[in-house]
CSV table of C-alpha atoms and ligand atoms in Angstrom, one decimal:
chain,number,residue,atom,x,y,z
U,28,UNK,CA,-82.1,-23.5,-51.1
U,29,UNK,CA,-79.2,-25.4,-49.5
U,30,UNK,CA,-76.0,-24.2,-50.7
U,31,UNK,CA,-72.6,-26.2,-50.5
U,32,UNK,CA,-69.2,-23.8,-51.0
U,33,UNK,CA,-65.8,-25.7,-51.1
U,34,UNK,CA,-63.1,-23.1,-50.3
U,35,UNK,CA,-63.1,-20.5,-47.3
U,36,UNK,CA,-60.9,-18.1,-49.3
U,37,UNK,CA,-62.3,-14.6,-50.3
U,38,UNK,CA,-63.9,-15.8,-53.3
U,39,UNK,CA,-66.0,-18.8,-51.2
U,40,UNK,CA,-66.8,-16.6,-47.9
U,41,UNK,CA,-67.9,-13.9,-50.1
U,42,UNK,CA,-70.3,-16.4,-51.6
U,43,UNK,CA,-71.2,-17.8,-48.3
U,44,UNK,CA,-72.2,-14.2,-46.9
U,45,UNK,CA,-74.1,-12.8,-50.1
U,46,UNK,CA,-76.0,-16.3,-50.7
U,47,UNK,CA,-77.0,-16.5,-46.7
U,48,UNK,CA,-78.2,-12.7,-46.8
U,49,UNK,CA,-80.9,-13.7,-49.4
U,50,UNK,CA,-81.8,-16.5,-46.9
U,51,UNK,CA,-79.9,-19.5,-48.5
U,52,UNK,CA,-78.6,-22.6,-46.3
U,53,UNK,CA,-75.0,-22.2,-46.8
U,54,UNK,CA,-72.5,-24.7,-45.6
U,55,UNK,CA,-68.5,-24.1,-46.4
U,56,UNK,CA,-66.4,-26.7,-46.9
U,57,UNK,CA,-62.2,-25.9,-46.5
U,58,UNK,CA,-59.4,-28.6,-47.2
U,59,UNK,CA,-57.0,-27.9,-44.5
U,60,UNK,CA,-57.2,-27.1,-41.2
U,61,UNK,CA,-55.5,-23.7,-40.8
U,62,UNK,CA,-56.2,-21.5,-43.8
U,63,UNK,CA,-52.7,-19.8,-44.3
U,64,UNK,CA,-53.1,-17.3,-47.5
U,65,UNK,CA,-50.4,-17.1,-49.9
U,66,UNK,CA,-50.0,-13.5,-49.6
U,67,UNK,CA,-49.3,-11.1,-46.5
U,68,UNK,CA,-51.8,-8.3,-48.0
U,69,UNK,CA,-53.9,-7.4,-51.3
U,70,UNK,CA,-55.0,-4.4,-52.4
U,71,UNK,CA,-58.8,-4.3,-52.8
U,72,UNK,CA,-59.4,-2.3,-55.5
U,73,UNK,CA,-62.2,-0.4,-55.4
U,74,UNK,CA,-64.8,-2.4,-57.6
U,75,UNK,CA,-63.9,-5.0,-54.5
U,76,UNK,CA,-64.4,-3.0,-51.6
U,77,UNK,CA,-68.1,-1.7,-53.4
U,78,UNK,CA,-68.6,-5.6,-53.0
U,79,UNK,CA,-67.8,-5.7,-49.5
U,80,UNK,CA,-69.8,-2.8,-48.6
U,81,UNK,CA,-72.7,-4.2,-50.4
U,82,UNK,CA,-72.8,-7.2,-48.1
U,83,UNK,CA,-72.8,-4.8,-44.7
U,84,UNK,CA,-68.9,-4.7,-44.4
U,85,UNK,CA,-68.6,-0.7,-45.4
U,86,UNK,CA,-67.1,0.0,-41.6
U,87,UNK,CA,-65.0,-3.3,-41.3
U,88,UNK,CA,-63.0,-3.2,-44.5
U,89,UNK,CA,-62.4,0.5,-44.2
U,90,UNK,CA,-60.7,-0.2,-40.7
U,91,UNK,CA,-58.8,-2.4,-42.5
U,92,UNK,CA,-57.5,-0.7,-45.1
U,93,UNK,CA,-54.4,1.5,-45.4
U,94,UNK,CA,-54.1,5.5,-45.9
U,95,UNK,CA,-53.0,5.3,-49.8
U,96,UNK,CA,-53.7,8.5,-50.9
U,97,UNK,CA,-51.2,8.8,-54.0
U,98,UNK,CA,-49.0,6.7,-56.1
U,99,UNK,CA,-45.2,6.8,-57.7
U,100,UNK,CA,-42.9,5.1,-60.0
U,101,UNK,CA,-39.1,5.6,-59.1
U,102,UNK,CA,-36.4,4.5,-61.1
U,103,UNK,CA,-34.8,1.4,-58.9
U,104,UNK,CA,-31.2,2.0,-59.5
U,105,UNK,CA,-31.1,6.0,-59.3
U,106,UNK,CA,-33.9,6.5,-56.6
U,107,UNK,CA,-35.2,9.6,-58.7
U,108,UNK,CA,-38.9,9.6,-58.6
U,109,UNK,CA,-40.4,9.5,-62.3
U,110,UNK,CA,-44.0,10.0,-61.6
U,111,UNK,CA,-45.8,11.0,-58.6
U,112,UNK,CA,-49.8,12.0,-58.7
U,113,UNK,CA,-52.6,11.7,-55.9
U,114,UNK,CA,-55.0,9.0,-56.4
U,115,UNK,CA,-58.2,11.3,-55.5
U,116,UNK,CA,-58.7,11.5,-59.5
U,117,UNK,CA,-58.9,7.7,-59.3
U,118,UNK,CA,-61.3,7.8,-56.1
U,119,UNK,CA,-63.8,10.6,-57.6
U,120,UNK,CA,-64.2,8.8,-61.0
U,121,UNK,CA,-65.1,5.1,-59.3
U,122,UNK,CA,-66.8,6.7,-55.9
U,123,UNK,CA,-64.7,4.6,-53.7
U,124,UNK,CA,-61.4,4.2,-52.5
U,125,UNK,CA,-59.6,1.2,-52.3
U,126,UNK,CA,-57.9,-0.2,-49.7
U,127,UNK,CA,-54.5,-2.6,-49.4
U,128,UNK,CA,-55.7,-4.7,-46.5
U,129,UNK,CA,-54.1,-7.4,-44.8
U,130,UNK,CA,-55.1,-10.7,-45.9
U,131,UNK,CA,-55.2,-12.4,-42.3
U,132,UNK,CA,-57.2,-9.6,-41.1
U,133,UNK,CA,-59.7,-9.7,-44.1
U,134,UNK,CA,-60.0,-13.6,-44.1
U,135,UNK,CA,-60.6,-13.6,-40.3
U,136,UNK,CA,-63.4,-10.7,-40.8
U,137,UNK,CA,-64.8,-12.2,-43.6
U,138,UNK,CA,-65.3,-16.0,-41.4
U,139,UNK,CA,-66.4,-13.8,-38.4
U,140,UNK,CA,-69.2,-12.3,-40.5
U,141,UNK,CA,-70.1,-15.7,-42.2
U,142,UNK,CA,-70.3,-17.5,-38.7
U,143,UNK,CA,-67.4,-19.8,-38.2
U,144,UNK,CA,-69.9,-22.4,-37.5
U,145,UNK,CA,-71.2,-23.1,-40.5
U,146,UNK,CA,-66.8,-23.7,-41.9
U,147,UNK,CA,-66.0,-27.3,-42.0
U,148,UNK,CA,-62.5,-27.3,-42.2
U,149,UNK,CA,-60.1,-30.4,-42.7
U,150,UNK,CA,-62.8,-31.5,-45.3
U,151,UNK,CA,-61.2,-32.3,-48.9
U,152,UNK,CA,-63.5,-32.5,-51.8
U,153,UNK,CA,-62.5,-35.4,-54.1
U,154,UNK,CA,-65.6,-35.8,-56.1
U,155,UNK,CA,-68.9,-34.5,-57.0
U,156,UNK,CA,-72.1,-36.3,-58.8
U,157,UNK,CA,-75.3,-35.0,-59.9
U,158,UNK,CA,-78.6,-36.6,-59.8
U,159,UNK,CA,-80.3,-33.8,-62.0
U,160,UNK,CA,-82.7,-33.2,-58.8
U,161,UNK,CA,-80.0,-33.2,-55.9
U,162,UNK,CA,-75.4,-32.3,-56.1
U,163,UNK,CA,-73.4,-34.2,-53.7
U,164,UNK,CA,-70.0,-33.4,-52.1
U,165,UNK,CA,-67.9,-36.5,-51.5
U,166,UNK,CA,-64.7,-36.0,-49.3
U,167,UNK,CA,-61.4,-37.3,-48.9
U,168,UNK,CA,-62.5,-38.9,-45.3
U,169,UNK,CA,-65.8,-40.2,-46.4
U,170,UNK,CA,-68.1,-37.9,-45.3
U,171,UNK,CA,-71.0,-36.3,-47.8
U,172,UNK,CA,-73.0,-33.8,-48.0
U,173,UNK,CA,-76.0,-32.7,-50.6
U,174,UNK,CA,-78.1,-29.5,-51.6
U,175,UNK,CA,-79.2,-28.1,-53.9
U,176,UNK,CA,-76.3,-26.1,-55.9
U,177,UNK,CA,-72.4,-26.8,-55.3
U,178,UNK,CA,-70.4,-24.4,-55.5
U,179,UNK,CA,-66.6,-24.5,-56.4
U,180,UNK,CA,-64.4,-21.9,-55.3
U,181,UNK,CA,-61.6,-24.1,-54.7
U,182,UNK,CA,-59.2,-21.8,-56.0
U,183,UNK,CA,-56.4,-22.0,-58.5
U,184,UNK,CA,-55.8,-25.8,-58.4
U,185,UNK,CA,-59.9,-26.7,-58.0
U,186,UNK,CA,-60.7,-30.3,-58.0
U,187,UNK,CA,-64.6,-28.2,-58.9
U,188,UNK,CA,-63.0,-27.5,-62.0
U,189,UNK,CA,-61.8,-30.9,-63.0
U,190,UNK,CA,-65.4,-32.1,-62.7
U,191,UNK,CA,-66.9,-29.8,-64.9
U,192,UNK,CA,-64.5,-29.3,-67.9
U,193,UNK,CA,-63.9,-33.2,-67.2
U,194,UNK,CA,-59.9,-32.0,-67.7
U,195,UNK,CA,-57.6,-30.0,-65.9
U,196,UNK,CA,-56.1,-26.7,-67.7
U,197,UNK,CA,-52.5,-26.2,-67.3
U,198,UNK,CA,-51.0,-23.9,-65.3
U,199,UNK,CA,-49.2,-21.3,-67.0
U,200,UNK,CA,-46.0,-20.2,-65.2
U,201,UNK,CA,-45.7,-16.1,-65.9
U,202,UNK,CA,-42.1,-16.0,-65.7
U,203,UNK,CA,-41.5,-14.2,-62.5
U,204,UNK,CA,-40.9,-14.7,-58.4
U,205,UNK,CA,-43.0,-12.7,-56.1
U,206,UNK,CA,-41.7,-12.5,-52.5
U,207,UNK,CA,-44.0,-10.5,-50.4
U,208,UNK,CA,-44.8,-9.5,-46.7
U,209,UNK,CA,-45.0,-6.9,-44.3
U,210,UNK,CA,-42.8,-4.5,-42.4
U,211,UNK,CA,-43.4,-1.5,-40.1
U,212,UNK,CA,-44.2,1.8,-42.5
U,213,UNK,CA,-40.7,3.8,-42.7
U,214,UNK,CA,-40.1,7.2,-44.7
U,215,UNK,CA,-36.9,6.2,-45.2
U,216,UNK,CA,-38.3,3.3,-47.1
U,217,UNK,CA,-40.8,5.5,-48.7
U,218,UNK,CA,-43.4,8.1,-47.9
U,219,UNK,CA,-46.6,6.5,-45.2
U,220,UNK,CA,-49.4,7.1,-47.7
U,221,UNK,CA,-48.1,6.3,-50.9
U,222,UNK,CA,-48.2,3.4,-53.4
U,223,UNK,CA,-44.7,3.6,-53.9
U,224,UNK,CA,-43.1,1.2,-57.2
U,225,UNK,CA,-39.1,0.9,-57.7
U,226,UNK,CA,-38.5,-0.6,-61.3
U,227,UNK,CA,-36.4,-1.3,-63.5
U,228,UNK,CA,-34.2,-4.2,-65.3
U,229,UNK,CA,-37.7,-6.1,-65.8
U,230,UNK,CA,-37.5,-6.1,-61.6
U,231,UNK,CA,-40.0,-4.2,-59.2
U,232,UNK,CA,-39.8,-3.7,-55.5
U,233,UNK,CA,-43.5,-2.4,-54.2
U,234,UNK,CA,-44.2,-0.8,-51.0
U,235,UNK,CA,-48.5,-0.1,-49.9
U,236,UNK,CA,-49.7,1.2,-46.6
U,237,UNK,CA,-52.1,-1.3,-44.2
U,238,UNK,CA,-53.6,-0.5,-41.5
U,239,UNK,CA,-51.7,-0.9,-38.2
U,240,UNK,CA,-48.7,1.1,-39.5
U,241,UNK,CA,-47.1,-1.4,-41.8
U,242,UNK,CA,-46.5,-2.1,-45.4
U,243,UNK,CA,-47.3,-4.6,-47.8
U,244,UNK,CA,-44.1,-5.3,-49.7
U,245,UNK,CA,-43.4,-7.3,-52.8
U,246,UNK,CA,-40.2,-8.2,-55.1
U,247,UNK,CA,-40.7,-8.8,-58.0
U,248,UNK,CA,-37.8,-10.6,-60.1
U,249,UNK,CA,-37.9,-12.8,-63.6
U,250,UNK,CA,-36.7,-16.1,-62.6
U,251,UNK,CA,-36.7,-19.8,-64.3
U,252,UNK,CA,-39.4,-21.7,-62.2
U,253,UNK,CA,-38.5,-25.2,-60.1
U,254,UNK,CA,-35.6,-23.0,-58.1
U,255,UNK,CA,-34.8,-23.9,-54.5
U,256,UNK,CA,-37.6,-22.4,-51.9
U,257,UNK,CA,-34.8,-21.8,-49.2
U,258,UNK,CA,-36.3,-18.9,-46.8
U,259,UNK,CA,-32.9,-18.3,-44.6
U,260,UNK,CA,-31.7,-17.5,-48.2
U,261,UNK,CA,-34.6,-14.8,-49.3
U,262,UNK,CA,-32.5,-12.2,-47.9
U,263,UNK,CA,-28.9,-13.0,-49.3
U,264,UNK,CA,-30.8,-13.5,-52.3
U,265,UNK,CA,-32.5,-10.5,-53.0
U,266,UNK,CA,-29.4,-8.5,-52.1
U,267,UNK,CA,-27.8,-9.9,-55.3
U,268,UNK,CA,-30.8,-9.5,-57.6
U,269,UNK,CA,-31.6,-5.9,-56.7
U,270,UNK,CA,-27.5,-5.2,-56.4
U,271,UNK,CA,-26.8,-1.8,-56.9
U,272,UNK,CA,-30.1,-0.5,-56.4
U,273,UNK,CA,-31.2,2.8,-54.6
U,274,UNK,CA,-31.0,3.2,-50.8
U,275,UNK,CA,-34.6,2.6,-50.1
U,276,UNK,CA,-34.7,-1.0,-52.0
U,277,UNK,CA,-31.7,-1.9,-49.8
U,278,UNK,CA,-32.9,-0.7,-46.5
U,279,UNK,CA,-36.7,-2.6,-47.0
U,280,UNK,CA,-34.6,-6.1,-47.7
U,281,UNK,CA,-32.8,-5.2,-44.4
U,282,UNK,CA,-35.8,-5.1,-42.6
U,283,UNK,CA,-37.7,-8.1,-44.0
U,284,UNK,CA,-38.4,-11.0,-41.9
U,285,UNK,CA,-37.9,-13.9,-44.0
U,286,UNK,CA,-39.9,-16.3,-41.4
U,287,UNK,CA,-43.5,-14.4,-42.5
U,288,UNK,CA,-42.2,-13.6,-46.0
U,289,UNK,CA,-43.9,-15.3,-48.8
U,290,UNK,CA,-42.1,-16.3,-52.2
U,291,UNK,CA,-44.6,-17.2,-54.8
U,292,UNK,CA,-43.8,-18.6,-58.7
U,293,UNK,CA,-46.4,-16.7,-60.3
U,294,UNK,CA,-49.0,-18.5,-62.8
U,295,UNK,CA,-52.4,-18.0,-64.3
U,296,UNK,CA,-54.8,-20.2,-66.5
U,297,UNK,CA,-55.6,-19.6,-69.9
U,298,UNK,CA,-59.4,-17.8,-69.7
U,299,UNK,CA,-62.1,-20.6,-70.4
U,300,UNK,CA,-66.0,-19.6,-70.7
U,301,UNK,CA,-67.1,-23.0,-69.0
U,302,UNK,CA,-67.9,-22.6,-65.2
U,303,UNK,CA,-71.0,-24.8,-64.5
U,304,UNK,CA,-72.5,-28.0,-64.8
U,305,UNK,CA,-75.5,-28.9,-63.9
U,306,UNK,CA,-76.2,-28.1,-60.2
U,307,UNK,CA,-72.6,-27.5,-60.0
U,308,UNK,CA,-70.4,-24.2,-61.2
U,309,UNK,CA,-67.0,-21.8,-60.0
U,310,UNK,CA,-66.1,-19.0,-58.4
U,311,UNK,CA,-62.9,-16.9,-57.7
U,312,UNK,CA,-59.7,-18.7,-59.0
U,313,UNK,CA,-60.9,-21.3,-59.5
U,314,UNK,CA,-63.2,-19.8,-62.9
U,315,UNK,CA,-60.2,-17.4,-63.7
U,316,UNK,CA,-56.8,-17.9,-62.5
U,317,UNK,CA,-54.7,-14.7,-62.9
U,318,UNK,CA,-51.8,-13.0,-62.4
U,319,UNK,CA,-51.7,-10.2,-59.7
U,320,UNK,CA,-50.9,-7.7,-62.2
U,321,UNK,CA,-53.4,-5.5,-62.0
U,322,UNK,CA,-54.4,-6.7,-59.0
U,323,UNK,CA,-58.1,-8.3,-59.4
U,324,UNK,CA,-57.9,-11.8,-58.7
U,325,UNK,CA,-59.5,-11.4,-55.4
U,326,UNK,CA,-61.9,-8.5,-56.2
U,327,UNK,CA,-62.9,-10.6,-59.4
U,328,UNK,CA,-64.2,-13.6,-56.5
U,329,UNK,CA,-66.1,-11.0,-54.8
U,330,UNK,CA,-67.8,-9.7,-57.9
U,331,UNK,CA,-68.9,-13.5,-59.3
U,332,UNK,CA,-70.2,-13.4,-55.1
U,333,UNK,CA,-72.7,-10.8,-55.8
U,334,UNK,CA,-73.5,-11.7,-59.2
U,335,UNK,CA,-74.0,-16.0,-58.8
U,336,UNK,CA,-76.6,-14.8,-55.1
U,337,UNK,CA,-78.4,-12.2,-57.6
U,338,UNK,CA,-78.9,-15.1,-60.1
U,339,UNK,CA,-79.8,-17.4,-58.0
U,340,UNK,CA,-82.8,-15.1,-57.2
U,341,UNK,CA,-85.0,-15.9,-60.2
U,342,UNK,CA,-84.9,-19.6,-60.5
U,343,UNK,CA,-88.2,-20.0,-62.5
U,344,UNK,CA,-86.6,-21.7,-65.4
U,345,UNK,CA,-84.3,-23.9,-62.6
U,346,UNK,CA,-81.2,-23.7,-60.7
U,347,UNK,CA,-79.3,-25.3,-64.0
U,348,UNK,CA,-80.8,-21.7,-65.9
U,349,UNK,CA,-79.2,-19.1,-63.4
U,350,UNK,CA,-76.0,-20.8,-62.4
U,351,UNK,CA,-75.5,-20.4,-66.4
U,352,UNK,CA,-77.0,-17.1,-66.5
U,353,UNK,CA,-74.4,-16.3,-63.4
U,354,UNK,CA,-71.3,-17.6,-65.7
U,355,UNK,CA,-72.7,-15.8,-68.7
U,356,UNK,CA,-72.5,-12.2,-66.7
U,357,UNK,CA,-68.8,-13.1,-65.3
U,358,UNK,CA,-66.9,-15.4,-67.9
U,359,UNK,CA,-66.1,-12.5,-70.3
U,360,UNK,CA,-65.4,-9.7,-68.0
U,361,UNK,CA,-63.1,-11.8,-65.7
U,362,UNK,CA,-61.4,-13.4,-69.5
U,363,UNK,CA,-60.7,-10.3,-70.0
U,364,UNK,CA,-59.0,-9.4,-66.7
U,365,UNK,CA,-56.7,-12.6,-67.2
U,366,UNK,CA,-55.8,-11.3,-70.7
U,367,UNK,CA,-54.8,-7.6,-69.2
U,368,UNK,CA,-53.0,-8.6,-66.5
U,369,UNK,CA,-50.7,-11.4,-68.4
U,370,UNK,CA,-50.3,-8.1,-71.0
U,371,UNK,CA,-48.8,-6.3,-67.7
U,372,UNK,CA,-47.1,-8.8,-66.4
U,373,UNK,CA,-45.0,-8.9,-69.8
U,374,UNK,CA,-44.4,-5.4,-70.0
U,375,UNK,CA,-43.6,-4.8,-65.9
U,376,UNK,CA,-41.5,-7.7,-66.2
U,377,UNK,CA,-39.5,-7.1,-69.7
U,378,UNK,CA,-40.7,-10.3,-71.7
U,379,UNK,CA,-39.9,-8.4,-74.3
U,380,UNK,CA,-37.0,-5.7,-72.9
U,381,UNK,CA,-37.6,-3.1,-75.8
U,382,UNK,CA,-41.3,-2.3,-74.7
U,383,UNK,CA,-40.2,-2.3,-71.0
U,384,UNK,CA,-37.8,0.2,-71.9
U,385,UNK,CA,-40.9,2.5,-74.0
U,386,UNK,CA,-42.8,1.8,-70.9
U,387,UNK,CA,-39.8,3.5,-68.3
U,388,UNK,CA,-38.9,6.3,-70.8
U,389,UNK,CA,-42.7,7.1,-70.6
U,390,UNK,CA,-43.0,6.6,-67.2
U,391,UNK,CA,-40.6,10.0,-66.7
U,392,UNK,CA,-43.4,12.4,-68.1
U,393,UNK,CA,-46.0,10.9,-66.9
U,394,UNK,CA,-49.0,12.6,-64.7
U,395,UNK,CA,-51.0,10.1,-63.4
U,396,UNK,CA,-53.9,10.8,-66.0
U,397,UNK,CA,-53.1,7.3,-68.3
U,398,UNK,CA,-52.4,4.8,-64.9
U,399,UNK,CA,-55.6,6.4,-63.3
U,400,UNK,CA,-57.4,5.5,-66.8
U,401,UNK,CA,-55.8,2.1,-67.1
U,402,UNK,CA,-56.8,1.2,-63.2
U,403,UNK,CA,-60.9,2.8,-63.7
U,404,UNK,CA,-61.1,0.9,-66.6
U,405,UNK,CA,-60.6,-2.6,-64.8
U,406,UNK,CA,-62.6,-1.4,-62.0
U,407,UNK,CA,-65.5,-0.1,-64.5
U,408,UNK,CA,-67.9,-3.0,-65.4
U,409,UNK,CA,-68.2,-4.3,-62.1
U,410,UNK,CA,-71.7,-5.3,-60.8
U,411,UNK,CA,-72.2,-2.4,-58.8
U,412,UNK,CA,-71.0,0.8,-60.9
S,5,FAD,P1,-58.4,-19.1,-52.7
S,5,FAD,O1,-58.1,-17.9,-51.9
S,5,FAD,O2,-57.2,-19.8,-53.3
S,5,FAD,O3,-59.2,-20.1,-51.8
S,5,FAD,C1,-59.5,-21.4,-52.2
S,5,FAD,C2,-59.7,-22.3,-51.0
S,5,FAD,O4,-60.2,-23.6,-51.4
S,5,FAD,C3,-58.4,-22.5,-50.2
S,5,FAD,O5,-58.6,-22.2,-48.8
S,5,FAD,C4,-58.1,-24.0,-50.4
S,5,FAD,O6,-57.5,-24.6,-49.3
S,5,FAD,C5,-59.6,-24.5,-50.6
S,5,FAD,N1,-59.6,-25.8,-51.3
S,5,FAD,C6,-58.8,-26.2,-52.4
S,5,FAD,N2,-59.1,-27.4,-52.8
S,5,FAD,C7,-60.1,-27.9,-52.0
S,5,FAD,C8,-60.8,-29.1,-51.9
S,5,FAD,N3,-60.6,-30.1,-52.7
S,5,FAD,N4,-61.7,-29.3,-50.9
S,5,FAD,C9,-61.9,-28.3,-50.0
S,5,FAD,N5,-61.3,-27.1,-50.1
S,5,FAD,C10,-60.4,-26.9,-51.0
S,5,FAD,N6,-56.1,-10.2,-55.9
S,5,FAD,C11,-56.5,-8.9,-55.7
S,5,FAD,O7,-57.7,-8.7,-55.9
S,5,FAD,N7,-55.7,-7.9,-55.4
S,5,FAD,C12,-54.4,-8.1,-55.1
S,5,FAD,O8,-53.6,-7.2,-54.8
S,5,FAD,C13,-53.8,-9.4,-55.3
S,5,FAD,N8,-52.5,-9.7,-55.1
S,5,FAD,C14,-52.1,-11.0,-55.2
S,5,FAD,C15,-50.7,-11.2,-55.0
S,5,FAD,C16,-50.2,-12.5,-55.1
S,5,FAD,C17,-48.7,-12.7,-54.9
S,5,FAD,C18,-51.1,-13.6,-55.5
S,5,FAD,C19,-50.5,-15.0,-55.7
S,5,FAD,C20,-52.4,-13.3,-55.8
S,5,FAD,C21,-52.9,-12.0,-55.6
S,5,FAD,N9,-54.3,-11.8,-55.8
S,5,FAD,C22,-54.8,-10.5,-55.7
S,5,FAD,C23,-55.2,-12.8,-56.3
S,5,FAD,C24,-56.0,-13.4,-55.1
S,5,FAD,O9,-55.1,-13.8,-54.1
S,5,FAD,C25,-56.9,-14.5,-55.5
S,5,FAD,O10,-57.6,-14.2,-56.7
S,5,FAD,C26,-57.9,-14.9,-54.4
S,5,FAD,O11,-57.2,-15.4,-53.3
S,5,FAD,C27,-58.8,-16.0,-55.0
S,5,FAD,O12,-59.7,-16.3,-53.9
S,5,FAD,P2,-60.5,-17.7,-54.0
S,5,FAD,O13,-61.4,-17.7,-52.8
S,5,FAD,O14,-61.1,-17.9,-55.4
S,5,FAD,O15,-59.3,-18.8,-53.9
């Protein structure tokens, strides 16, 4: 079959590379001309990186990924660690370790392994129609393209998406500011190979080993949404809203570069079941919007990859019967992913300060055994357990 993607994030190269190993025509369609993610780094969880191994990537991703071999919770303003446990529990349950990688690094693999030939970039989608035989893309400069199936993995603002629900959902803002980037790996920012989580006041400061040495950092602070995006102020900033904070916390602002730091007003979409139409259906964000909580968006995009090439196998009854077969297998495990990370989200970032509170207290006697639980049950369920 003849396969059109719009989007070259994760979600659409993943697609690209499963669909083309079963022998598809794929062609990849990206609106702008430079793909700059919005994040420095993500941490592939490790229902994500069993996707990426799955489509021949084992040694690749695992260069790219970072040493975390344990995990800790400190309280922010004392610097007294409350819980500290090894992740190997975590990696023995799952049978995989996951791996913070950088993004540039994993989108530039990813397009390597797809063939950057076959990634039109500069081409925005502004409409799709569907002759019941035949989908066609139509783009902003005029150009068109058609095949036999469309898919949309045009992320979190998908024009796909408009054309299928024929409405666009709102975008739901989560309350909260993420700044993130990288910096060189420091102990006296925290220890190399450790998942390391300053919180407190409804705040978080987040430090995860990459490869190359470094750190992927984020802030995290609860914030009105629509404030000035000034980036010779993120520094200056920060100081006051993590003011009187431990060492650590102090030292990692220091070091941030503002000109590669990222500030993001964090949203997600209200889970709907609907992702196809026709010849047409989504993928990645642009099916289920989330918050990085629990950190799944991404490996989420990769799973609906495997999933939407395997149903696209067995296309006796037509390519209308597996795309829906494809969103009946995703729509209520990814639903459900929105839903538990927007339930984090509120409790990391004190929507309501009194569970916040039950959630620190708790945090102090703690072994590991209930976060391990609560991280293997989101990576549990995943095509290839
Ligand atoms: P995108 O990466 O958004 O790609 C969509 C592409 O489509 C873009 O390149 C865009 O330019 C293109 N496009 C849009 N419209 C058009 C059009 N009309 N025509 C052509 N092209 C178009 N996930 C994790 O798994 N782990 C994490 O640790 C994690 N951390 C995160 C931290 C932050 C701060 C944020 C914001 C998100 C995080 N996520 C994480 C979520 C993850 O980034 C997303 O789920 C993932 O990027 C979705 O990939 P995608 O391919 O669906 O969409």
């Amino acid at each position: 079959m003849k396969v059109i993607i719009i989007g070259a994030g994760m979600g659409g190269l993943s697609a690209g590379l499963a669909l083309k190993r079963l022998g598809h025509e794929v062609t990849v369609y990206e609106k702008v001309t430079e793909i700059k993610p919005v994040g420095a780094a993500i941490s592939l969880w490790s229902n994500g990186v069993k996707c990426l191994n799955y489509l021949g990537l084992h040694a690749q991703v695992a260069a790219l990924g970072g040493q975390m071999d344990s995990m800790a919770y400190v309280d922010g303003l004392s610097g007294k660690t409350m819980t500290e446990f090894s992740l190997q529990p975590l990696v023995e349950s799952v049978g995989q370790r996951p791996y913070p990688v950088s993004r540039a690094a994993l989108q530039q693999m990813l397009l390597e392994q797809f063939g950057a030939g076959a990634v039109h970039l500069g081409m925005a989608l502004t409409d799709v129609t569907d002759d019941g035989h035949q989908v066609t893309a139509h783009f902003a400069d005029g150009h068109s393209d058609t095949a036999d199936v469309l898919i949309g993995a045009d992320g979190t603002h998908s024009t796909v998406r408009g054309y299928i629900l024929g409405q666009q959902p709102e975008r739901r803002y989560a309350g909260y500011v993420n700044w993130n980037g990288l910096v060189d790996i420091a102990q006296d920012i925290a220890p190399a190979q450790q998942w390391t989580t300053f919180v407190g006041q409804g705040k978080r400061v987040s430090v995860m080993p990459i490869a190359g040495g470094r750190f992927y950092f984020f802030f995290d602070v609860p914030l009105p949404k629509g404030l000035a995006n000034v980036r010779s102020e993120y520094q200056r900033l920060l100081r006051s809203y993590f003011e009187g904070w431990a060492t650590p916390v102090q030292t990692l602002i220091d070091r941030i570069d503002p000109e590669t730091t990222n500030r993001v007003e964090i949203h997600d979409i209200e889970p709907f079941m609907t992702w196809t139409k026709g010849r047409v259906a989504l993928l990645g964000d642009a099916g289920h919007s989330t918050t990085p909580d629990i950190g799944q968006g991404g490996c989420q995009a990769m799973e609906d990859a495997i999933v939407l090439a395997t149903a696209l196998q067995t296309n006796t009854l037509g390519v209308e019967d597996a795309l829906v077969r494809y969103q009946n297998r995703r729509n209520q495990r990814t639903a459900d992913l929105v839903l538990r990370a927007r339930k984090r989200c509120d409790v990391t970032h004190a929507k309501d300060a009194a569970v916040t509170q039950a959630w620190y207290d708790g945090l102090w006697t703690e072994d590991g055994s209930n976060i391990i639980r609560g991280i293997v049950a989101n990576i549990e369920g995943n095509p290839l357990d």
